[in-house]
Amino acid sequence: MAEVSLRNVTKNYGALEVVHGIDLDIAHDEFVVLVGPSGCGKSTTLRMIAGLEDISGGEVAIGGNRVNDLPPRERNISMVFQNYALYPHMTVRENLGFSLLIAKRSETEIAQAVDDAASILGLGELLDRRPAELSGGQRQRVAMGRAIVRHPDVFLFDEPLSNLDAKLRTQMRIEIKKLHQKVRTTIVYVTHDQVEAMTLADRIVIMKDGDIVQVGTPLEVFERPVDTFVASFIGSPPMNLLEGKVSGGFVWITPDVTLPLPTVFSGKVAEGQRVTFGFRADNLMPKGHALTESGATADLSLTITLAEPLGAETMLLSELAGVEIQGKMLNPRPVSEGEVLECQLSLDHCHLFDTATGKSLR
Amino acid sequence: MLRRRPPDWLTLLMPTIIVIAIIVLIPLIFSFYSSFTPYKLTRPSTLWRWVGTANYERILSDLNFWAAFGRTILFLTIALNLELLFGLGIALMVNKVTWGQRTLRTVLMFPMMFSPILVGFQFKFIFNDNVGLVNNALQSLGITDVALPWLVDSKLALFSIAFAEIWMSTSIFAILILAGLFAMPRDPLEAAKVDGCTPWQSFRHITLPFLMPFIFIAMTIRSLDVARAYDIVQIMTGGGPARRTELVWTLMARTGYVDARMGIANAMGYVSILLSIFFTIYFFRKLSAARAELGL
Ligand SMILES: Nc1ncnc2c1ncn2[C@@H]1O[C@H](COP(=O)(O)OP(=O)(O)OP(=O)(O)O)[C@@H](O)[C@H]1O
Ligand SMILES: [Mg+2]
């Protein structure tokens, strides 16, 4: 059993604090993804769990034991690095078996473990090559293989797919998901790619400037973002956000553009409060090309500035109150630039944030 | 009729060819030729008497030559291994230093900046049995009450010379190994930590293999250097007393210039070149193998 818990963990580089007291509990077997923009402290947090970085304050525990002062080798973790960090002078076989060799396992045991890992990851043919003779994707698999041979308590991944091309990344993403189903181990995975986060995670941890902003399942963070940062970070394309003011059951964006206040928020906002109205492209669709949904809708007629056909659907770009917004057209027909489309916005899926704090008003 | 002109590339190469011929080729041929004559500097006419391989036969059966040859190899082995050990230690320590590292690196180079002759004089004084620092220190600390014959006893004298040589040249190893440490990627070391290595195991399995090419480069350079060691030895002991510290090059210089028997000295030179060639090929092989290991 290896749950990982972080209690008020901070990290300082000299006078500069880059991680500001984060708390996080990761259950046994859970796949947790740390996601956030560049420089927000994801790698630093992961490296503190690994023991590669000193913990400036707070406590990290693995399997209930405080590990703050243990070197990495005594934490029973394995880590996959962004640039794979394979040992250049060893063959794939030696790379895979190295940790077991250090642990003084018998030769037959090592050979067995290496073969198992190689067959899980399809490395059989490559065992006698050196890292320099492998492609990026193959190196990536070796790095994962090196992590799994040891059957560690916790796997740590630091952006393992960021050096791969788009197609290979999708493929490896699926491999990692399968691997987790096969080996059932606690995984902490760092990425700045929100698609990776959504597809892989049991729970997503969204970080910003050294703080945790929200923790939740992919659906939770997608459907209930706690603030405008999460709303615009998670989901592709990012949520449309329009600033306005509450006035008599409506949100006034500009004198010409008003949107009805979704019913869930009535009673939660004050008259005259400055709010940010948010909705996703999936909830703004042209009439006749939308999901047939019961529930409240608002009608908008939009001048299309750009249409991006994706095959099964077309992304529509338009402008509302001077802000670029995106909508979606199902069962698409050709749309020309400048065409005016009658669209409907499904209000039940809209979000309202306090403009001053950015926090959700739900 | 067209006058035949040499091709352009030959014209362009001509100055180089001439310079190389004057500086390298002619002396090489001349010395090689003279090693088959009983050439004495004092009697130029001896240059024209061909004696075949007589010089070589004489050297190969000369115990003094073989003693010097063996001593050179012994000296080289001791000096190179100790220099590697100290250089590696220094480089690893300097690599850990975070404050004032640049200054330290410059200081490291100081011994290399001195002329070997001066280093020789310095250590000749330090190891002098009457007024030298070492004996003074040993005696005033009460460790010994006799003056140790640092430059006279055959074992101690070789030790003293090796000490000077090591003092002067350890920094070559240190600098080259330090360059290797700087070029070393950090990731594999971190991976090794996670894989369960103690600091010693990380060094042994990850750092050292990465440093091997740098070590072999230093070895190649230094083996050539030490195999022709002359200046320090000449100053400190002059190869004596009674040939106890005679190395190949001091013997050669004595034979050639003091005894004026240039023909035989040249023959010695050609035999001892084999030594240098052997070490160069040996370390170069090792270097290629180490580089291939790293996938370079
Ligand atoms: N050795 C260091 N000294 C000083 N500051 C550092 C050091 N390492 C990282 N930082 C700072 O700590 C912050 C967090 O860095 P970290 O590497 O954790 O970011 P990240 O979230 O992993 O970003 P990315 O997605 O770009 O990898 C950054 O602002 C960075 O500048
Ligand atoms: Mg990072």
JSON list of C-alpha atoms in Angstrom, two decimals, chain B residues 41-42 230 249 251-262 265-266:
[
{"chain": "B", "resi": 41, "resn": "LEU", "atom": "CA", "xyz": [80.27, 14.91, -33.01]},
{"chain": "B", "resi": 42, "resn": "THR", "atom": "CA", "xyz": [83.97, 15.53, -32.49]},
{"chain": "B", "resi": 230, "resn": "TYR", "atom": "CA", "xyz": [64.42, 14.92, -19.30]},
{"chain": "B", "resi": 249, "resn": "TRP", "atom": "CA", "xyz": [66.35, 10.47, -22.39]},
{"chain": "B", "resi": 251, "resn": "LEU", "atom": "CA", "xyz": [71.06, 8.46, -21.08]},
{"chain": "B", "resi": 252, "resn": "MET", "atom": "CA", "xyz": [70.54, 9.46, -24.67]},
{"chain": "B", "resi": 253, "resn": "ALA", "atom": "CA", "xyz": [71.55, 13.07, -24.05]},
{"chain": "B", "resi": 254, "resn": "ARG", "atom": "CA", "xyz": [74.65, 11.99, -22.17]},
{"chain": "B", "resi": 255, "resn": "THR", "atom": "CA", "xyz": [75.67, 9.57, -24.88]},
{"chain": "B", "resi": 256, "resn": "GLY", "atom": "CA", "xyz": [75.03, 12.07, -27.65]},
{"chain": "B", "resi": 257, "resn": "TYR", "atom": "CA", "xyz": [76.36, 15.31, -26.22]},
{"chain": "B", "resi": 258, "resn": "VAL", "atom": "CA", "xyz": [78.68, 14.44, -23.35]},
{"chain": "B", "resi": 259, "resn": "ASP", "atom": "CA", "xyz": [80.29, 11.39, -24.88]},
{"chain": "B", "resi": 260, "resn": "ALA", "atom": "CA", "xyz": [79.67, 12.89, -28.34]},
{"chain": "B", "resi": 261, "resn": "ARG", "atom": "CA", "xyz": [78.62, 9.47, -29.70]},
{"chain": "B", "resi": 262, "resn": "MET", "atom": "CA", "xyz": [75.73, 10.71, -31.79]},
{"chain": "B", "resi": 265, "resn": "ALA", "atom": "CA", "xyz": [72.41, 8.02, -29.25]},
{"chain": "B", "resi": 266, "resn": "ASN", "atom": "CA", "xyz": [70.26, 8.21, -32.35]}
]
